[in-house]
Amino acid sequence: PKEHAALRGHLDIAKRLAGLTPPPKLHEIAEPLSRPASPPPNATSLGDRRSNGTTKEMNGSSRVPEPLKEFGHRYLADEAMVLVSLGTMDNRKTLAPVSLDDIALTDAHATQLDTALSVVVSAQGASGEPSIIDLPIQENISTSPVSFATRDPTKVKLYFDLVPTYAGSTNKPIGRAVAMLSTIKQSVGSKRMLLQGDLSVPIMAADTLEVIGSINFNFLIITPFKHPNMSISEDQTYWRSTSTMVIGHRGMGKNMASKTSLQLGENTIQSFITAANLGASYVEFDVQLTKDHVPVIYHDFLVSETGADVPVHSLTLEQFLHINNDTSRPASLSSSPEDEPVMSSGTSTPRFRQQRSYSHSDGSTLPTPSAMRDRMKHTRDFKAKGFKGNSRGDSIQSPFTTLEEMFVKLPTSIGFNIEMKYPMLFESEEQGMDTYAVELNSFVDTVLTKVYDLGTGRNIIFSSFNPDICLLLSFKQPSIPVLFLTDAGCEPVGDIRASSLQEAIRFASRWKLLGIVSSAEPLVLCPRLIRVVKESGLVCVSYGTLNNEIHNSRLQAQEGIDAVIVDSVLK
C-alpha cells in the first residue's frame, strides 16, 4: 500500500504508512556512485556510451553494456504536427470533454440525443485518420491526443462531429463544432502566446442550427526544426552507463539559507567549473529566454535583483546582464571585513554590519549586501525565502551568464543537463505573473539553434518540468535525449501529466522519452519504485535535497538508479 500511494502521488498517505513498516535498508556493500572526471568527449548522450565501448565489472572482467535507448527516435522532417486533446490537462478543473445541453423530452427524438453517441475528430488542411470516440468519454482522454500532420498549421480546421454510435456511417452528423487554428486563440503579439490552453466551441445541430452543446479541448502545434549540424550516428546510443552518475545541481548546488559554509553563486561559470573539477559527470542548469530571445542561465521565473518581480522574458539581454555585473569590482574588496556576517543573538540568521558603498574605477558604486537585501525585501522570492541565490553577502557572487558563454568557457568534457525553464499556467498564477510567455516553438527553436551551433563534441541532455516542452524537444530533433522532470506528487500542480510518478511514467513511455527525473522523496521512501520506472524502459534520475544525504543516494544506487542530482558533489 505504501508503494502504491507513493506511485500515485499520495505522499502524505505513504509517509503515514511508512511509520508502520520497516524502513528501507542499505546493503553493507553498496555500489559506489560513479563520478568520472573526464566523460568521453565525442559521445552525445549520458555516461560511457560508445557502441564499441566496454564496461569493467567489479571482478575485473569486461562486457559490452546493452544500450537502454538508441538514437534515432521519430522526429518531424517537413510537416508540422497538431495534437488535439479533448477535455483539459488542468486537474484543478472539472471540465467535461463533451457537454450536451438538456432538451425537452418531446424534442429528444428529433435531435437523436437520446441515442448512443460518438464524437468524430477530423481535420481539414491536414492529413491523419479521423478518430471516433464513444460517449461518455473516459476520464483520462486528455492525455491521449489525436494527431494530425500539416505543412501549414494556419490553414487547419478541426471538425468535431456528433454521430449516432450504431448508425454504421459518420457521413450524417447530428451536430458539428468547428475550430479554426488560425483564429481560435487570442493573439498577444509576435512570438508570444497565452499559457491558458483550454478552448470551447459550440456544437450546432445539423437540422436546426441550434446550439446543442459544446466541445472542450486544447491543441499543441509542433513545427519542424532544421539545422546543418543535426544528425545521428548509427554507432551511438542514448545510455551506456552501468553505475549511478553524479550530476551537479546548478553547478555546485543551489544556494540555501541554512548553509554551513559560504557557497559559490548558483548557475554561474565558476560554480559549474568547480563541480566538474570535483568529479561531476554533468552539470545541471536552467535556461530561459530574454525579451530579445537570447538563452540565459537563471533559475527563478522572476528576477528580484531589480527590486521588482520582473519575468526574465521581459528583460533584454543587456538589461539582464547589467543587473548582476560585478566584473569591475576591485579584487581587494572581496575579503573586506565589512562583508563578514554578524550573528544576531538568539538566531541563526546572519545580519550584516552597516557598510559603505564599494566604488568602481569609473566612479559608479556597487550596492552593499544590506542595500541589496533592502532593495529586494518587497519581492516575492525574498519574502518567501529571506534571500536570493547568487546574491552578494549570501554567496560568492558571480555575474549572470548566457548559454553561449557556457559552451565557450566550459571544457567539452563537462556534460550539460539543460533544464528548459518554461512556466505552466498554474506556475504563472502562483508567481503572480502575466499568463503569457514566449511562443513554445520559438522558445525551443532558439535554444536548439544555439545548442547545435556550439554543442559539437559535448554530452548533452534536455529536461523540463513542462510536458509540452518535452514533446517539442523530442519531435524537433533525433540526437539529444529528453528527460521529463516531475515533482511526483510532492507539490500540488495544475497539469495531470505532472501530478504523480505514475503519470510521469505514462507520459514518458507514451512519447518515447529517454526517462524521467523525479523528486527523490518517493524514491527514498519506496526505493523499489526505481525498478518500476526502469522496468517501463525508462532511465531513472532523481533530484532534491534528500540526495545531499549520502545514505539516500546510496539507497537509490542500490536499487539501480541511473543518476542523482546533488548540491554537493564531494559527498
Coordinates of C-alpha atoms in Angstrom, one line a residue:
P1 CA 0.0 0.0 0.0
K2 CA 2.8 2.4 0.8
E3 CA 4.4 2.0 -2.6
H4 CA 1.0 2.3 -4.4
A5 CA 0.3 5.5 -2.5
A6 CA 3.7 7.0 -3.4
L7 CA 3.4 5.9 -7.1
R8 CA 0.1 7.7 -7.4
G9 CA 1.3 10.9 -5.8
H10 CA -0.3 10.4 -2.4
L11 CA 2.8 11.1 -0.4
D12 CA 1.1 12.1 2.8
I13 CA -0.6 8.6 2.9
A14 CA 2.7 6.9 2.0
K15 CA 4.5 8.7 4.9
R16 CA 1.9 7.6 7.4
L17 CA 2.2 4.0 6.2
A18 CA 6.0 4.3 6.4
G19 CA 5.6 4.6 10.1
L20 CA 4.0 1.1 10.2
T21 CA 6.6 -0.6 8.1
P22 CA 10.4 -1.2 8.4
P23 CA 12.5 1.5 6.7
P24 CA 14.5 0.6 3.6
K25 CA 17.9 -0.8 4.4
L26 CA 21.2 -0.1 2.8
H27 CA 23.2 -3.2 2.0
E28 CA 26.6 -3.5 3.5
I29 CA 28.3 -3.4 0.1
A30 CA 26.6 -0.8 -1.9
E31 CA 27.5 0.1 -5.5
P32 CA 29.7 3.2 -5.4
L33 CA 28.5 6.3 -7.1
S34 CA 30.2 6.9 -10.4
R35 CA 32.0 10.3 -10.8
P36 CA 34.2 10.2 -13.9
A37 CA 36.2 13.3 -14.1
S38 CA 36.5 13.0 -17.9
P39 CA 33.5 11.7 -19.7
P40 CA 34.1 10.7 -23.4
P41 CA 34.2 14.0 -25.3
N42 CA 32.6 12.7 -28.6
A43 CA 29.6 10.9 -27.3
T44 CA 26.3 12.8 -27.3
S45 CA 24.5 11.1 -24.5
L46 CA 25.0 10.1 -20.9
G47 CA 27.8 8.1 -19.5
D48 CA 30.3 5.9 -21.3
R49 CA 28.1 5.1 -24.3
R50 CA 30.2 4.3 -27.4
S51 CA 28.8 1.3 -29.2
N52 CA 32.2 -0.4 -29.1
G53 CA 33.0 0.6 -25.6
T54 CA 33.3 -2.0 -22.8
T55 CA 32.5 -1.7 -19.2
K56 CA 34.6 -3.1 -16.4
E57 CA 32.8 -5.3 -14.0
M58 CA 33.7 -5.5 -10.3
N59 CA 35.5 -8.8 -10.8
G60 CA 37.8 -7.2 -13.5
S61 CA 36.1 -8.8 -16.5
S62 CA 34.8 -6.7 -19.4
R63 CA 31.5 -6.7 -21.2
V64 CA 29.7 -4.6 -23.7
P65 CA 26.7 -3.0 -22.0
E66 CA 23.4 -3.1 -23.6
P67 CA 22.0 0.3 -24.5
L68 CA 18.8 1.3 -22.7
K69 CA 17.8 3.6 -25.5
E70 CA 19.1 4.0 -29.1
F71 CA 19.5 7.2 -31.2
G72 CA 17.1 8.0 -33.9
H73 CA 13.6 8.3 -32.5
R74 CA 10.9 9.6 -34.8
Y75 CA 11.1 13.4 -35.4
L76 CA 9.5 15.9 -37.7
A77 CA 11.1 16.5 -41.1
D78 CA 9.0 18.7 -43.2
E79 CA 5.5 18.8 -41.8
A80 CA 4.2 20.2 -38.5
M81 CA 2.3 18.1 -36.0
V82 CA -1.1 19.1 -34.5
L83 CA -2.0 17.3 -31.3
V84 CA -5.7 17.7 -30.3
S85 CA -6.7 16.7 -26.7
L86 CA -10.3 16.5 -25.6
G87 CA -11.1 17.9 -22.1
T88 CA -8.5 19.7 -20.0
M89 CA -5.0 18.9 -18.7
D90 CA -5.7 21.1 -15.7
N91 CA -6.5 18.7 -12.8
R92 CA -7.9 21.6 -10.8
K93 CA -10.9 21.8 -13.2
T94 CA -13.9 19.6 -13.7
L95 CA -14.4 20.2 -17.4
A96 CA -16.2 17.6 -19.4
P97 CA -14.7 17.0 -22.9
V98 CA -18.2 17.0 -24.4
S99 CA -21.1 18.8 -22.8
L100 CA -24.6 18.3 -24.2
D101 CA -27.4 20.7 -23.3
D102 CA -30.6 19.5 -21.6
I103 CA -33.5 19.3 -24.0
A104 CA -37.2 18.7 -23.7
L105 CA -38.4 15.1 -23.8
T106 CA -40.7 15.9 -26.7
D107 CA -37.6 17.1 -28.8
A108 CA -35.4 14.1 -27.9
H109 CA -36.4 12.0 -30.9
A110 CA -35.9 14.8 -33.4
T111 CA -32.4 15.6 -32.2
Q112 CA -31.4 11.9 -31.6
L113 CA -29.7 13.0 -28.4
D114 CA -31.4 10.2 -26.6
T115 CA -29.4 7.5 -28.5
A116 CA -25.8 6.3 -28.1
L117 CA -23.5 8.9 -29.5
S118 CA -19.9 9.2 -30.6
V119 CA -17.6 12.2 -31.4
V120 CA -15.6 12.1 -34.6
V121 CA -12.5 14.3 -34.6
S122 CA -11.1 15.2 -38.0
A123 CA -9.1 17.9 -39.7
Q124 CA -9.3 19.8 -43.0
G125 CA -6.0 21.1 -44.3
A126 CA -4.1 18.3 -42.6
S127 CA -3.5 14.6 -43.0
G128 CA -4.4 12.0 -40.4
E129 CA -7.2 9.5 -39.8
P130 CA -10.3 10.7 -38.1
S131 CA -10.7 9.5 -34.6
I132 CA -14.0 8.1 -33.3
I133 CA -14.6 8.4 -29.5
D134 CA -17.7 7.0 -27.9
L135 CA -19.6 8.9 -25.3
P136 CA -19.4 9.1 -22.3
I137 CA -15.7 9.8 -22.7
Q138 CA -13.3 8.1 -20.3
E139 CA -11.7 10.1 -17.6
N140 CA -8.1 10.2 -18.9
I141 CA -8.9 11.0 -22.5
S142 CA -7.0 14.4 -22.3
T143 CA -3.6 12.5 -22.1
S144 CA -4.3 10.6 -25.3
P145 CA -4.4 13.3 -28.1
V146 CA -5.4 12.9 -31.7
S147 CA -2.5 13.6 -34.1
F148 CA -2.6 15.3 -37.5
A149 CA 0.2 16.4 -39.9
T150 CA 0.2 19.6 -42.0
R151 CA 2.5 21.9 -43.9
D152 CA 0.6 25.0 -42.8
P153 CA -1.0 24.9 -39.4
T154 CA -2.7 28.3 -40.0
K155 CA -4.9 26.6 -42.6
V156 CA -6.1 23.7 -40.4
K157 CA -9.8 23.5 -39.4
L158 CA -10.8 21.0 -36.7
Y159 CA -14.2 19.3 -37.0
F160 CA -15.9 17.7 -34.1
D161 CA -18.9 15.7 -35.4
L162 CA -21.6 14.3 -33.2
V163 CA -22.9 11.0 -34.7
P164 CA -25.0 8.0 -33.7
T165 CA -22.7 5.3 -32.4
Y166 CA -24.5 2.4 -34.2
A167 CA -25.6 4.2 -37.4
G168 CA -22.9 2.4 -39.4
S169 CA -21.7 5.7 -41.0
T170 CA -20.3 9.0 -39.9
N171 CA -21.5 10.9 -43.0
K172 CA -24.6 12.2 -41.4
P173 CA -23.7 14.0 -38.2
I174 CA -26.3 15.1 -35.7
G175 CA -24.2 18.2 -34.9
R176 CA -20.9 19.8 -35.6
A177 CA -18.4 22.0 -33.9
V178 CA -15.6 23.8 -35.8
A179 CA -12.3 25.4 -34.7
M180 CA -10.0 27.3 -37.0
L181 CA -6.5 27.1 -35.6
S182 CA -5.5 30.5 -37.0
T183 CA -8.1 32.4 -35.0
I184 CA -9.3 30.3 -32.2
K185 CA -6.6 31.6 -29.8
Q186 CA -6.2 35.3 -28.8
S187 CA -3.0 36.9 -30.2
V188 CA -0.7 38.5 -27.6
G189 CA 1.9 39.8 -30.1
S190 CA 4.8 38.5 -32.1
K191 CA 6.4 35.3 -30.8
R192 CA 4.2 35.4 -27.7
M193 CA 1.4 33.1 -26.6
L194 CA -1.1 32.7 -23.8
L195 CA -0.5 29.9 -21.3
Q196 CA -4.2 29.3 -21.0
G197 CA -4.8 26.4 -23.4
D198 CA -8.3 25.3 -22.7
L199 CA -10.8 26.2 -25.5
S200 CA -14.5 25.7 -26.1
V201 CA -16.6 25.7 -29.3
P202 CA -20.4 25.2 -29.6
I203 CA -22.0 22.2 -31.3
M204 CA -24.6 23.3 -33.8
A205 CA -27.4 20.9 -34.6
A206 CA -27.4 19.8 -38.3
D207 CA -31.1 20.2 -38.8
T208 CA -32.0 23.3 -36.8
L209 CA -28.6 25.0 -36.4
E210 CA -29.4 25.5 -32.7
V211 CA -26.6 25.1 -30.1
I212 CA -27.0 21.7 -28.6
G213 CA -23.8 21.5 -26.6
S214 CA -20.1 22.3 -26.6
I215 CA -16.7 20.7 -27.2
N216 CA -13.9 21.5 -24.7
F217 CA -10.4 20.8 -25.9
N218 CA -6.8 22.1 -26.3
F219 CA -4.2 21.7 -29.0
L220 CA -0.5 21.8 -29.4
I221 CA 1.3 22.7 -32.7
I222 CA 4.9 21.4 -33.1
T223 CA 6.7 22.8 -36.1
P224 CA 9.8 21.1 -37.6
F225 CA 13.3 22.3 -36.8
K226 CA 16.3 22.2 -39.2
H227 CA 20.0 22.7 -38.5
P228 CA 23.0 21.6 -40.6
N229 CA 24.7 20.1 -37.6
M230 CA 21.6 18.0 -36.7
S231 CA 22.3 14.4 -37.5
I232 CA 22.5 11.0 -35.8
S233 CA 25.2 8.3 -35.9
E234 CA 24.4 4.6 -36.1
D235 CA 27.1 3.8 -33.5
Q236 CA 25.8 6.0 -30.8
T237 CA 23.2 5.3 -28.1
Y238 CA 21.4 7.3 -25.5
W239 CA 22.7 5.5 -22.4
R240 CA 25.5 3.1 -21.7
S241 CA 26.4 4.0 -18.1
T242 CA 26.2 1.0 -15.8
S243 CA 26.7 2.8 -12.5
T244 CA 25.0 5.7 -10.8
M245 CA 26.3 9.0 -12.1
V246 CA 26.5 12.3 -10.1
I247 CA 25.1 15.5 -11.6
G248 CA 25.9 18.9 -10.1
H249 CA 22.7 20.8 -9.4
R250 CA 23.1 24.4 -10.7
G251 CA 26.8 23.7 -10.6
M252 CA 28.0 23.3 -7.0
G253 CA 24.4 23.3 -5.7
K254 CA 21.5 25.7 -5.3
N255 CA 22.1 28.5 -2.8
M256 CA 20.3 27.9 0.5
A257 CA 19.8 30.0 3.6
S258 CA 20.7 27.1 6.0
K259 CA 24.2 26.9 4.6
T260 CA 27.2 25.7 6.7
S261 CA 29.7 27.4 4.6
L262 CA 29.9 30.2 2.0
Q263 CA 28.6 28.9 -1.3
L264 CA 29.5 29.7 -4.8
G265 CA 26.7 31.6 -6.6
E266 CA 24.3 29.1 -8.2
N267 CA 24.1 28.9 -12.0
T268 CA 27.5 30.6 -12.5
I269 CA 30.5 29.7 -14.6
Q270 CA 32.7 29.5 -11.5
S271 CA 30.2 27.1 -9.9
F272 CA 30.0 24.8 -13.0
I273 CA 33.8 24.5 -13.4
T274 CA 34.2 23.7 -9.7
A275 CA 31.6 21.0 -9.8
A276 CA 33.2 19.4 -12.9
N277 CA 36.7 19.6 -11.3
L278 CA 35.3 17.8 -8.2
G279 CA 34.1 14.9 -10.4
A280 CA 30.5 15.7 -11.5
S281 CA 29.7 13.8 -14.8
Y282 CA 27.2 16.6 -15.8
V283 CA 26.2 20.0 -14.6
E284 CA 22.5 20.9 -14.5
F285 CA 21.3 24.4 -15.2
D286 CA 18.2 26.3 -16.1
V287 CA 17.7 28.1 -19.5
Q288 CA 15.2 30.9 -20.2
L289 CA 14.9 33.5 -23.0
T290 CA 15.3 37.2 -22.6
K291 CA 13.0 39.7 -24.4
D292 CA 15.3 39.7 -27.4
H293 CA 15.4 35.9 -27.5
V294 CA 18.8 35.2 -26.1
P295 CA 19.2 32.0 -24.0
V296 CA 20.4 32.9 -20.5
I297 CA 21.1 30.9 -17.3
Y298 CA 18.7 31.7 -14.5
H299 CA 16.6 29.5 -12.2
D300 CA 13.6 31.6 -11.0
F301 CA 10.9 32.9 -13.3
L302 CA 11.1 36.3 -11.7
V303 CA 14.2 38.4 -11.5
S304 CA 14.1 40.0 -8.0
E305 CA 17.5 41.7 -8.0
T306 CA 16.0 44.8 -9.6
G307 CA 13.8 45.3 -6.5
A308 CA 10.7 44.3 -8.5
D309 CA 9.3 41.0 -9.7
V310 CA 10.2 41.1 -13.4
P311 CA 9.9 38.0 -15.6
V312 CA 13.1 37.1 -17.5
H313 CA 11.3 37.3 -20.8
S314 CA 10.5 41.0 -20.1
L315 CA 14.2 42.0 -19.9
T316 CA 16.6 42.4 -22.8
L317 CA 20.0 40.6 -22.6
E318 CA 21.7 43.9 -21.9
Q319 CA 19.3 44.7 -19.0
F320 CA 19.6 41.1 -17.6
L321 CA 23.4 41.0 -17.6
H322 CA 23.7 44.5 -16.1
I323 CA 21.7 43.6 -13.0
N324 CA 24.4 41.4 -11.6
N325 CA 27.5 42.6 -13.5
D326 CA 30.3 42.7 -10.9
T327 CA 33.3 42.2 -13.2
S328 CA 34.9 45.6 -12.4
R329 CA 34.8 45.2 -8.6
P330 CA 38.3 45.5 -7.1
A331 CA 39.7 42.2 -6.0
S332 CA 40.9 43.6 -2.7
L333 CA 37.3 44.2 -1.7
S334 CA 36.4 40.5 -1.9
S335 CA 37.8 39.9 1.6
S336 CA 36.8 43.2 3.2
P337 CA 35.9 42.6 6.9
E338 CA 32.8 44.7 6.5
D339 CA 31.4 41.9 4.2
E340 CA 31.5 39.4 7.1
P341 CA 28.2 38.4 8.6
V342 CA 27.5 39.0 12.3
M343 CA 25.3 36.5 14.1
S344 CA 22.4 38.1 15.9
S345 CA 21.9 36.9 19.4
G346 CA 19.3 34.1 19.7
T347 CA 19.1 33.5 16.0
S348 CA 20.9 31.6 13.3
T349 CA 20.1 34.2 10.6
P350 CA 23.2 36.4 9.9
R351 CA 22.8 40.2 9.7
F352 CA 25.4 42.5 8.1
R353 CA 27.2 45.4 9.5
Q354 CA 26.5 48.9 8.1
Q355 CA 28.7 49.3 5.1
R356 CA 29.9 51.9 2.8
S357 CA 29.3 51.5 -1.0
Y358 CA 32.0 49.9 -3.0
S359 CA 33.3 52.1 -5.8
H360 CA 34.1 51.1 -9.3
S361 CA 37.0 52.6 -11.1
D362 CA 34.6 54.6 -13.2
G363 CA 33.0 56.2 -10.2
S364 CA 29.9 54.1 -10.0
T365 CA 29.1 52.1 -6.9
L366 CA 28.1 48.6 -6.0
P367 CA 25.3 48.0 -3.5
T368 CA 26.4 46.6 -0.2
P369 CA 24.8 43.3 1.0
S370 CA 22.5 45.2 3.3
A371 CA 21.5 47.5 0.5
M372 CA 20.8 44.5 -1.8
R373 CA 18.6 43.0 0.9
D374 CA 16.8 46.3 1.4
R375 CA 16.2 46.6 -2.3
M376 CA 14.7 43.1 -2.6
K377 CA 12.8 42.9 0.6
H378 CA 9.4 43.5 -1.1
T379 CA 9.9 41.0 -3.8
R380 CA 8.0 37.7 -3.9
D381 CA 11.1 35.4 -3.7
F382 CA 12.8 37.3 -0.9
K383 CA 9.6 37.3 1.2
A384 CA 9.3 33.6 0.8
K385 CA 12.9 32.6 1.3
G386 CA 14.6 35.5 3.0
F387 CA 17.4 35.6 0.5
K388 CA 18.2 35.3 -3.3
G389 CA 20.6 32.9 -4.9
N390 CA 23.9 34.3 -6.2
S391 CA 23.4 37.5 -4.2
R392 CA 26.3 39.5 -2.6
G393 CA 26.5 38.7 1.1
D394 CA 24.7 35.3 0.8
S395 CA 27.1 33.6 -1.6
I396 CA 30.2 34.2 -3.6
Q397 CA 28.5 36.3 -6.2
S398 CA 29.4 36.0 -9.9
P399 CA 27.9 37.7 -13.0
F400 CA 24.9 36.2 -14.7
T401 CA 25.8 34.2 -17.8
T402 CA 24.3 33.0 -21.1
L403 CA 24.1 29.6 -22.8
E404 CA 26.6 30.7 -25.4
E405 CA 29.1 31.6 -22.7
M406 CA 28.6 28.2 -21.1
F407 CA 29.6 26.5 -24.3
V408 CA 32.5 28.8 -25.0
K409 CA 34.1 28.8 -21.5
L410 CA 33.4 25.3 -20.2
P411 CA 35.5 22.4 -21.5
T412 CA 33.7 20.0 -23.7
S413 CA 34.5 17.2 -21.2
I414 CA 31.8 18.7 -19.0
G415 CA 28.4 17.3 -19.8
F416 CA 25.3 19.6 -19.9
N417 CA 21.9 18.8 -18.4
I418 CA 20.0 21.7 -19.8
E419 CA 16.7 22.3 -18.0
M420 CA 14.3 24.2 -20.2
K421 CA 12.6 26.6 -17.8
Y422 CA 9.2 27.4 -19.2
P423 CA 6.1 28.2 -17.0
M424 CA 2.9 26.2 -16.9
L425 CA -0.3 28.1 -16.3
F426 CA -0.5 27.2 -12.6
E427 CA 3.1 28.3 -12.0
S428 CA 2.5 31.7 -13.6
E429 CA -0.6 32.1 -11.4
E430 CA 1.3 31.1 -8.3
Q431 CA 4.0 33.6 -9.1
G432 CA 1.6 36.4 -9.8
M433 CA 2.9 36.6 -13.4
D434 CA 1.1 37.6 -16.5
T435 CA -0.3 34.4 -18.1
Y436 CA 1.7 34.7 -21.3
A437 CA 5.2 33.7 -22.4
V438 CA 7.5 33.3 -25.4
E439 CA 5.8 31.2 -28.0
L440 CA 6.7 27.5 -27.4
N441 CA 8.2 26.7 -30.8
S442 CA 10.1 29.9 -30.9
F443 CA 11.5 29.2 -27.4
V444 CA 12.6 25.7 -28.2
D445 CA 14.0 26.5 -31.7
T446 CA 16.1 29.3 -30.3
V447 CA 17.7 27.1 -27.7
L448 CA 18.2 24.2 -30.2
T449 CA 19.9 26.5 -32.6
K450 CA 22.4 27.6 -30.0
V451 CA 23.0 24.0 -28.9
Y452 CA 23.6 22.7 -32.4
D453 CA 25.8 25.8 -33.2
L454 CA 28.1 25.2 -30.3
G455 CA 27.5 21.8 -28.8
T456 CA 29.5 19.5 -31.1
G457 CA 31.6 17.0 -29.1
R458 CA 29.8 17.6 -25.8
N459 CA 27.5 15.3 -23.8
I460 CA 24.1 17.0 -23.7
I461 CA 20.7 16.0 -22.3
F462 CA 17.5 18.1 -22.1
S463 CA 15.0 18.1 -19.3
S464 CA 11.9 20.1 -18.4
F465 CA 9.0 20.1 -15.9
N466 CA 6.8 21.3 -18.7
P467 CA 5.3 18.3 -20.6
D468 CA 4.8 20.3 -23.8
I469 CA 8.4 21.4 -23.9
C470 CA 9.5 17.8 -23.6
L471 CA 7.2 16.9 -26.6
L472 CA 8.7 19.7 -28.7
L473 CA 12.3 18.8 -27.8
S474 CA 11.6 15.2 -28.7
F475 CA 9.8 15.8 -32.0
K476 CA 12.2 18.5 -33.3
Q477 CA 15.5 16.6 -33.2
P478 CA 16.7 13.0 -33.1
S479 CA 20.0 13.1 -31.4
I480 CA 19.7 14.7 -27.9
P481 CA 17.8 12.7 -25.3
V482 CA 15.0 14.3 -23.3
L483 CA 14.0 13.6 -19.7
F484 CA 10.7 14.6 -18.1
L485 CA 11.1 16.3 -14.7
T486 CA 8.4 15.7 -12.1
D487 CA 7.6 16.6 -8.6
A488 CA 6.0 13.2 -8.3
G489 CA 3.2 14.4 -6.0
C490 CA 5.4 16.4 -3.6
E491 CA 3.8 19.6 -4.5
P492 CA 0.3 20.4 -5.9
V493 CA 0.4 21.0 -9.6
G494 CA -2.1 22.1 -12.3
D495 CA -1.3 19.5 -15.0
I496 CA -2.4 15.9 -14.8
R497 CA 0.8 14.7 -16.6
A498 CA 2.9 16.2 -13.8
S499 CA 0.7 15.1 -10.9
S500 CA 2.4 11.9 -9.8
L501 CA 5.2 9.4 -10.6
Q502 CA 2.7 7.1 -12.2
E503 CA 1.5 9.9 -14.6
A504 CA 5.2 10.8 -15.4
I505 CA 5.9 7.2 -16.3
R506 CA 2.9 7.0 -18.6
F507 CA 3.8 10.3 -20.3
A508 CA 7.5 9.5 -20.8
S509 CA 6.6 5.9 -22.1
R510 CA 3.9 7.1 -24.4
W511 CA 6.1 9.6 -26.1
K512 CA 9.3 7.5 -26.0
L513 CA 11.3 10.0 -24.0
L514 CA 14.6 8.7 -22.5
G515 CA 13.3 8.7 -19.0
I516 CA 12.2 10.8 -16.0
V517 CA 13.8 12.9 -13.4
S518 CA 11.8 12.5 -10.2
S519 CA 11.8 14.2 -6.8
A520 CA 13.9 11.9 -4.6
E521 CA 11.2 11.8 -1.9
P522 CA 9.1 8.9 -3.2
L523 CA 12.2 7.0 -4.3
V524 CA 13.8 7.3 -0.9
L525 CA 10.5 6.4 0.8
C526 CA 10.0 3.5 -1.5
P527 CA 13.2 2.6 -3.3
R528 CA 11.6 -0.3 -5.3
L529 CA 9.7 2.4 -7.3
I530 CA 13.1 2.9 -9.1
R531 CA 12.6 -0.6 -10.6
V532 CA 9.1 0.3 -11.6
V533 CA 10.5 3.2 -13.7
K534 CA 13.3 1.1 -15.2
E535 CA 11.1 -1.8 -16.0
S536 CA 9.0 0.6 -18.0
G537 CA 12.0 1.0 -20.3
L538 CA 13.0 4.4 -18.9
V539 CA 16.1 6.0 -17.4
C540 CA 15.5 7.0 -13.8
V541 CA 17.2 10.1 -12.3
S542 CA 16.3 11.8 -9.0
Y543 CA 16.8 15.4 -7.6
G544 CA 16.2 17.2 -4.4
T545 CA 17.8 18.0 -1.0
L546 CA 17.3 14.4 0.1
N547 CA 20.1 13.4 -2.3
N548 CA 22.5 15.5 -0.3
E549 CA 22.5 12.8 2.3
I550 CA 24.9 10.1 1.1
H551 CA 22.7 7.4 2.7
N552 CA 19.8 8.3 0.5
S553 CA 21.9 8.5 -2.7
R554 CA 23.4 5.1 -2.0
L555 CA 20.0 3.7 -1.1
Q556 CA 18.8 4.7 -4.6
A557 CA 22.0 3.5 -6.3
Q558 CA 21.4 0.1 -4.6
E559 CA 18.1 -0.1 -6.5
G560 CA 19.7 0.8 -9.8
I561 CA 19.0 4.5 -10.2
D562 CA 20.9 5.9 -13.2
A563 CA 21.9 9.3 -11.8
V564 CA 21.4 11.5 -8.8
I565 CA 21.4 15.3 -9.0
V566 CA 23.1 16.7 -5.9
D567 CA 24.0 20.1 -4.3
S568 CA 27.4 18.8 -3.2
V569 CA 29.4 16.5 -5.5
L570 CA 32.1 16.0 -2.8
K571 CA 30.0 13.7 -0.6

